[in-house]
mmCIF file of C-alpha atoms in Angstrom:
data_model
loop_
_atom_site.group_PDB
_atom_site.id
_atom_site.type_symbol
_atom_site.label_atom_id
_atom_site.label_comp_id
_atom_site.label_asym_id
_atom_site.label_seq_id
_atom_site.Cartn_x
_atom_site.Cartn_y
_atom_site.Cartn_z
ATOM 1 C CA THR A 1164 20.839 -42.163 -13.747
ATOM 2 C CA GLY A 1165 17.739 -41.490 -15.840
ATOM 3 C CA ALA A 1166 15.769 -44.063 -13.847
ATOM 4 C CA ILE A 1167 16.845 -42.428 -10.566
ATOM 5 C CA SER A 1168 15.855 -38.953 -11.867
ATOM 6 C CA SER A 1169 12.449 -40.315 -12.934
ATOM 7 C CA LEU A 1170 11.920 -41.934 -9.536
ATOM 8 C CA GLN A 1171 12.932 -38.723 -7.785
ATOM 9 C CA ARG A 1172 10.462 -36.718 -9.918
ATOM 10 C CA GLN A 1173 7.694 -39.190 -9.067
ATOM 11 C CA MET A 1174 8.612 -38.943 -5.374
ATOM 12 C CA GLU A 1175 8.482 -35.126 -5.544
ATOM 13 C CA ILE A 1176 5.040 -35.270 -7.224
ATOM 14 C CA GLN A 1177 3.722 -37.713 -4.622
ATOM 15 C CA GLU A 1178 5.163 -35.657 -1.751
ATOM 16 C CA SER A 1179 3.583 -32.500 -3.235
ATOM 17 C CA LYS A 1180 0.216 -34.294 -3.350
ATOM 18 C CA LEU A 1181 0.737 -35.407 0.235
ATOM 19 C CA ARG A 1182 1.474 -31.853 1.373
ATOM 20 C CA ARG A 1183 -1.603 -30.537 -0.461
ATOM 21 C CA ILE A 1184 -3.868 -33.184 1.064
ATOM 22 C CA ARG A 1185 -2.470 -32.545 4.532
ATOM 23 C CA SER A 1186 -3.176 -28.835 4.043
ATOM 24 C CA GLU A 1187 -6.739 -29.621 2.963
ATOM 25 C CA LYS A 1188 -7.090 -31.885 5.983
ATOM 26 C CA GLU A 1189 -5.964 -29.073 8.293
ATOM 27 C CA MET A 1190 -8.467 -26.706 6.662
ATOM 28 C CA LEU A 1191 -11.268 -29.233 7.124
ATOM 29 C CA GLN A 1192 -10.316 -29.751 10.745
ATOM 30 C CA LYS A 1193 -10.266 -25.974 11.239
ATOM 31 C CA HIS A 1194 -13.694 -25.681 9.582
ATOM 32 C CA LEU A 1195 -14.995 -28.484 11.790
ATOM 33 C CA ILE A 1196 -13.774 -26.643 14.880
ATOM 34 C CA GLU A 1197 -15.473 -23.475 13.638
ATOM 35 C CA GLN A 1198 -18.743 -25.375 13.152
ATOM 36 C CA GLU A 1199 -18.461 -26.771 16.646
ATOM 37 C CA VAL A 1200 -17.852 -23.232 17.981
ATOM 38 C CA GLN A 1201 -20.960 -22.039 16.116
ATOM 39 C CA LEU A 1202 -22.937 -24.915 17.527
ATOM 40 C CA GLN A 1203 -21.740 -24.058 21.020
ATOM 41 C CA ALA A 1204 -22.637 -20.390 20.454
ATOM 42 C CA VAL A 1205 -26.132 -21.328 19.372
ATOM 43 C CA SER A 1206 -26.435 -23.597 22.363
ATOM 44 C CA ASP A 1207 -25.253 -20.825 24.685
ATOM 45 C CA LYS A 1208 -27.688 -18.436 23.085
ATOM 46 C CA PHE A 1209 -30.452 -20.960 23.530
ATOM 47 C CA CYS A 1210 -29.580 -21.270 27.206
ATOM 48 C CA SER A 1211 -29.754 -17.479 27.690
ATOM 49 C CA LEU A 1212 -33.291 -17.166 26.264
ATOM 50 C CA THR A 1213 -36.431 -17.316 28.354
ATOM 51 C CA GLU A 1214 -38.365 -20.487 28.693
ATOM 52 C CA GLU A 1215 -41.138 -19.214 26.498
ATOM 53 C CA GLN A 1216 -38.772 -18.106 23.694
ATOM 54 C CA LYS A 1217 -37.028 -21.465 23.836
ATOM 55 C CA GLN A 1218 -40.246 -23.243 23.220
ATOM 56 C CA GLU A 1219 -41.701 -20.960 20.586
ATOM 57 C CA GLU A 1220 -38.850 -19.392 18.592
ATOM 58 C CA MET A 1221 -35.628 -21.315 19.054
ATOM 59 C CA MET A 1222 -36.638 -24.945 19.084
ATOM 60 C CA VAL A 1223 -37.278 -25.185 15.353
ATOM 61 C CA MET A 1224 -34.199 -23.145 14.523
ATOM 62 C CA MET A 1225 -32.053 -25.230 16.843
ATOM 63 C CA GLU A 1226 -33.272 -28.484 15.395
ATOM 64 C CA GLU A 1227 -32.650 -27.245 11.873
ATOM 65 C CA GLU A 1228 -29.232 -25.903 12.816
ATOM 66 C CA ASN A 1229 -28.385 -29.152 14.549
ATOM 67 C CA ARG A 1230 -29.364 -31.150 11.484
ATOM 68 C CA ASN A 1231 -27.321 -28.889 9.263
ATOM 69 C CA LEU A 1232 -24.321 -29.029 11.539
ATOM 70 C CA GLN A 1233 -24.566 -32.798 11.918
ATOM 71 C CA GLN A 1234 -24.705 -33.144 8.145
ATOM 72 C CA VAL A 1235 -21.661 -30.893 7.751
ATOM 73 C CA VAL A 1236 -19.800 -32.819 10.443
ATOM 74 C CA MET A 1237 -20.616 -36.159 8.796
ATOM 75 C CA GLU A 1238 -19.477 -34.895 5.400
ATOM 76 C CA GLN A 1239 -16.266 -33.475 6.792
ATOM 77 C CA GLU A 1240 -15.538 -36.646 8.756
ATOM 78 C CA SER A 1241 -16.108 -38.641 5.567
ATOM 79 C CA GLN A 1242 -13.727 -36.337 3.682
ATOM 80 C CA LEU A 1243 -11.156 -36.657 6.448
ATOM 81 C CA ALA A 1244 -11.405 -40.441 6.319
ATOM 82 C CA GLU A 1245 -10.914 -40.399 2.539
ATOM 83 C CA GLN A 1246 -7.968 -38.041 2.827
ATOM 84 C CA ASN A 1247 -6.408 -40.165 5.571
ATOM 85 C CA LYS A 1248 -6.752 -43.167 3.298
ATOM 86 C CA LEU A 1249 -5.212 -41.240 0.392
ATOM 87 C CA ILE A 1250 -2.378 -40.042 2.650
ATOM 88 C CA SER A 1251 -1.628 -43.649 3.625
ATOM 89 C CA GLU A 1252 -1.620 -44.694 -0.034
ATOM 90 C CA LEU A 1253 0.656 -41.803 -0.978
ATOM 91 C CA GLN A 1254 3.037 -42.600 1.875
ATOM 92 C CA GLU A 1255 3.158 -46.215 0.726
ATOM 93 C CA THR A 1256 3.824 -45.088 -2.862
ATOM 94 C CA ILE A 1257 6.612 -42.778 -1.679
ATOM 95 C CA SER A 1258 8.162 -45.615 0.331
ATOM 96 C CA GLN A 1259 8.061 -47.863 -2.741
ATOM 97 C CA LEU A 1260 9.618 -45.145 -4.914
ATOM 98 C CA ARG A 1261 12.374 -44.624 -2.362
ATOM 99 C CA ALA A 1262 13.051 -48.360 -2.243
ATOM 100 C CA GLU A 1263 13.171 -48.450 -6.064
ATOM 101 C CA ALA A 1264 15.561 -45.493 -6.065
ATOM 102 C CA VAL A 1265 17.857 -47.281 -3.600
ATOM 103 C CA THR A 1266 17.702 -50.468 -5.689
ATOM 104 C CA THR A 1267 18.452 -48.505 -8.868
ATOM 105 C CA ARG A 1268 21.423 -46.798 -7.217
ATOM 106 C CA LEU A 1269 22.765 -50.171 -6.060
ATOM 107 C CA GLN A 1270 22.365 -51.608 -9.558
ATOM 108 C CA LEU A 1271 24.147 -48.574 -10.988
ATOM 109 C CA LEU A 1272 27.027 -49.035 -8.536
ATOM 110 C CA GLU A 1273 27.244 -52.736 -9.437
ATOM 111 C CA GLN A 1274 27.288 -51.878 -13.135
ATOM 112 C CA LYS A 1275 30.039 -49.308 -12.580
ATOM 113 C CA GLN A 1276 32.065 -51.860 -10.602
ATOM 114 C CA ALA A 1277 31.562 -54.509 -13.302
ATOM 115 C CA HIS A 1278 32.569 -51.986 -15.994
ATOM 116 C CA LYS A 1279 35.660 -51.087 -13.995
ATOM 117 C CA GLU A 1280 36.610 -54.759 -13.624
ATOM 118 C CA MET A 1281 36.045 -55.393 -17.345
ATOM 119 C CA GLN A 1282 38.167 -52.365 -18.197
ATOM 120 C CA SER A 1283 40.926 -53.654 -15.918
ATOM 121 C CA GLN A 1284 40.727 -57.082 -17.567
ATOM 122 C CA ALA A 1285 40.826 -55.475 -21.016
ATOM 123 C CA GLU A 1286 43.940 -53.497 -20.063
ATOM 124 C CA ALA A 1287 45.564 -56.682 -18.724
ATOM 125 C CA LEU A 1288 44.718 -58.498 -21.980
ATOM 126 C CA GLN A 1289 46.152 -55.633 -24.029
ATOM 127 C CA HIS A 1290 49.353 -55.772 -21.992
ATOM 128 C CA LYS A 1291 49.527 -59.542 -22.433
ATOM 129 C CA GLU A 1292 48.867 -59.183 -26.169
ATOM 130 C CA LEU A 1293 51.715 -56.675 -26.428
ATOM 131 C CA GLN A 1294 54.059 -59.034 -24.567
ATOM 132 C CA THR A 1295 52.986 -61.900 -26.849
ATOM 133 C CA ARG A 1296 53.613 -59.808 -29.966
ATOM 134 C CA VAL A 1297 57.072 -58.850 -28.735
ATOM 135 C CA ALA A 1298 57.856 -62.506 -27.976
ATOM 136 C CA LEU A 1299 56.475 -63.558 -31.375
ATOM 137 C CA GLU A 1300 58.595 -60.973 -33.174
ATOM 138 C CA ARG A 1301 61.667 -62.157 -31.255
ATOM 139 C CA ILE A 1302 60.938 -65.792 -32.138
ATOM 140 C CA SER A 1303 60.229 -64.861 -35.776
ATOM 141 C CA THR A 1304 63.553 -63.005 -35.964
ATOM 142 C CA LYS A 1305 65.429 -65.994 -34.503
ATOM 143 C CA PHE A 1306 63.617 -68.352 -36.888
ATOM 144 C CA GLU A 1307 64.500 -66.236 -39.909
ATOM 145 C CA ARG A 1308 68.153 -66.089 -38.847
ATOM 146 C CA TYR A 1309 68.160 -69.858 -38.292
ATOM 147 C CA ARG A 1310 66.464 -70.449 -41.665
ATOM 148 C CA SER A 1311 68.955 -68.162 -43.379
ATOM 149 C CA LYS A 1312 71.861 -70.094 -41.855
ATOM 150 C CA ILE A 1313 70.332 -73.418 -42.949
ATOM 151 C CA ILE A 1314 69.870 -72.124 -46.512
ATOM 152 C CA GLN A 1315 73.388 -70.730 -46.537
ATOM 153 C CA ALA A 1316 74.866 -74.002 -45.247
ATOM 154 C CA THR A 1317 72.759 -76.134 -47.575
ATOM 155 C CA PHE A 1318 73.463 -74.278 -50.806
ATOM 156 C CA SER A 1319 77.143 -73.702 -50.061
ATOM 157 C CA MET A 1320 77.779 -77.460 -50.513
ATOM 158 C CA GLU A 1321 79.516 -78.583 -53.701
ATOM 159 C CA GLY A 1322 77.193 -79.864 -56.319
ATOM 160 C CA ILE A 1323 74.211 -77.831 -55.091
ATOM 161 C CA GLN A 1324 72.952 -75.172 -57.465
ATOM 162 C CA ASP A 1325 72.347 -71.686 -56.099
ATOM 163 C CA PRO A 1326 68.633 -70.853 -55.752
ATOM 164 C CA LEU A 1327 67.124 -68.797 -58.519
ATOM 165 C CA GLY A 1328 64.692 -66.892 -56.283
ATOM 166 C CA GLU A 1329 63.172 -66.936 -52.805
ATOM 167 C CA LEU A 1330 62.969 -70.469 -51.479
ATOM 168 C CA THR A 1331 60.001 -72.138 -49.858
ATOM 169 C CA ASP A 1332 60.419 -74.302 -46.751
ATOM 170 C CA ASP A 1333 59.692 -77.415 -48.857
ATOM 171 C CA GLN A 1334 62.494 -76.541 -51.285
ATOM 172 C CA VAL A 1335 64.956 -76.070 -48.408
ATOM 173 C CA LEU A 1336 63.917 -79.411 -46.894
ATOM 174 C CA GLU A 1337 64.234 -81.101 -50.269
ATOM 175 C CA ALA A 1338 67.790 -79.739 -50.748
ATOM 176 C CA MET A 1339 68.766 -80.823 -47.210
ATOM 177 C CA GLN A 1340 67.288 -84.285 -47.768
ATOM 178 C CA LYS A 1341 69.287 -84.593 -50.986
ATOM 179 C CA ILE A 1342 72.524 -83.749 -49.089
ATOM 180 C CA PHE A 1343 71.706 -86.289 -46.362
ATOM 181 C CA ASN A 1344 70.982 -88.985 -48.922
ATOM 182 C CA GLU A 1345 74.218 -88.301 -50.792
ATOM 183 C CA ARG A 1346 76.227 -88.443 -47.536
ATOM 184 C CA MET A 1347 74.552 -91.704 -46.558
ATOM 185 C CA GLU A 1348 75.398 -93.158 -49.972
ATOM 186 C CA PHE A 1349 78.973 -91.902 -49.681
ATOM 187 C CA GLN A 1350 79.386 -93.401 -46.187
ATOM 188 C CA GLN A 1351 77.944 -96.679 -47.411
ATOM 189 C CA MET A 1352 80.425 -96.685 -50.322
ATOM 190 C CA LEU A 1353 83.306 -96.039 -47.892
ATOM 191 C CA LYS A 1354 82.176 -98.928 -45.713
ATOM 192 C CA ASN A 1355 81.907 -101.255 -48.669
ATOM 193 C CA LYS A 1356 85.326 -100.208 -49.927
ATOM 194 C CA GLY A 1357 86.878 -100.685 -46.494
ATOM 195 C CA SER A 1358 85.444 -104.170 -46.126
ATOM 196 C CA ARG A 1359 86.930 -105.214 -49.414
#
């Protein structure tokens, strides 16, 4: 948005320069027309004089006036050419600034769209994280109930001492393994006794 504002300010400055130069160009063209009117007036005046006055009084003045007017016309034509060149450059600059403004707007729209998509993805991830936490809590609850039942079943057997404090998983496994081993030994003894 700042880049677009800057480009718009530059465009306004360039367009203001263009308007000023066009105004100066119109003034020069108006002045040129006035000079041509003066030249025509002098020429008409010269035509209305007598032959003798033309030769004696007006010839020098006309030549001088013509030189002056030609010099003014050349200078004004040179200024017009320079201003036309500057107008073309300013128009090209304005076109470039407009193109940059369009490009900046497009980039801004793309960034907004990307931000919107990222926000949507973030919301989807948050929802998925919430679902995962709920599932994890459910699994943890089931695991704790299952572990509690295992501990209860393991330490309710005869010959197994009640735990003194909170049991680790290794201690539970060790107690279960001890029960399994004792049952295997007992079954083996029964088999041996039966064979005899």
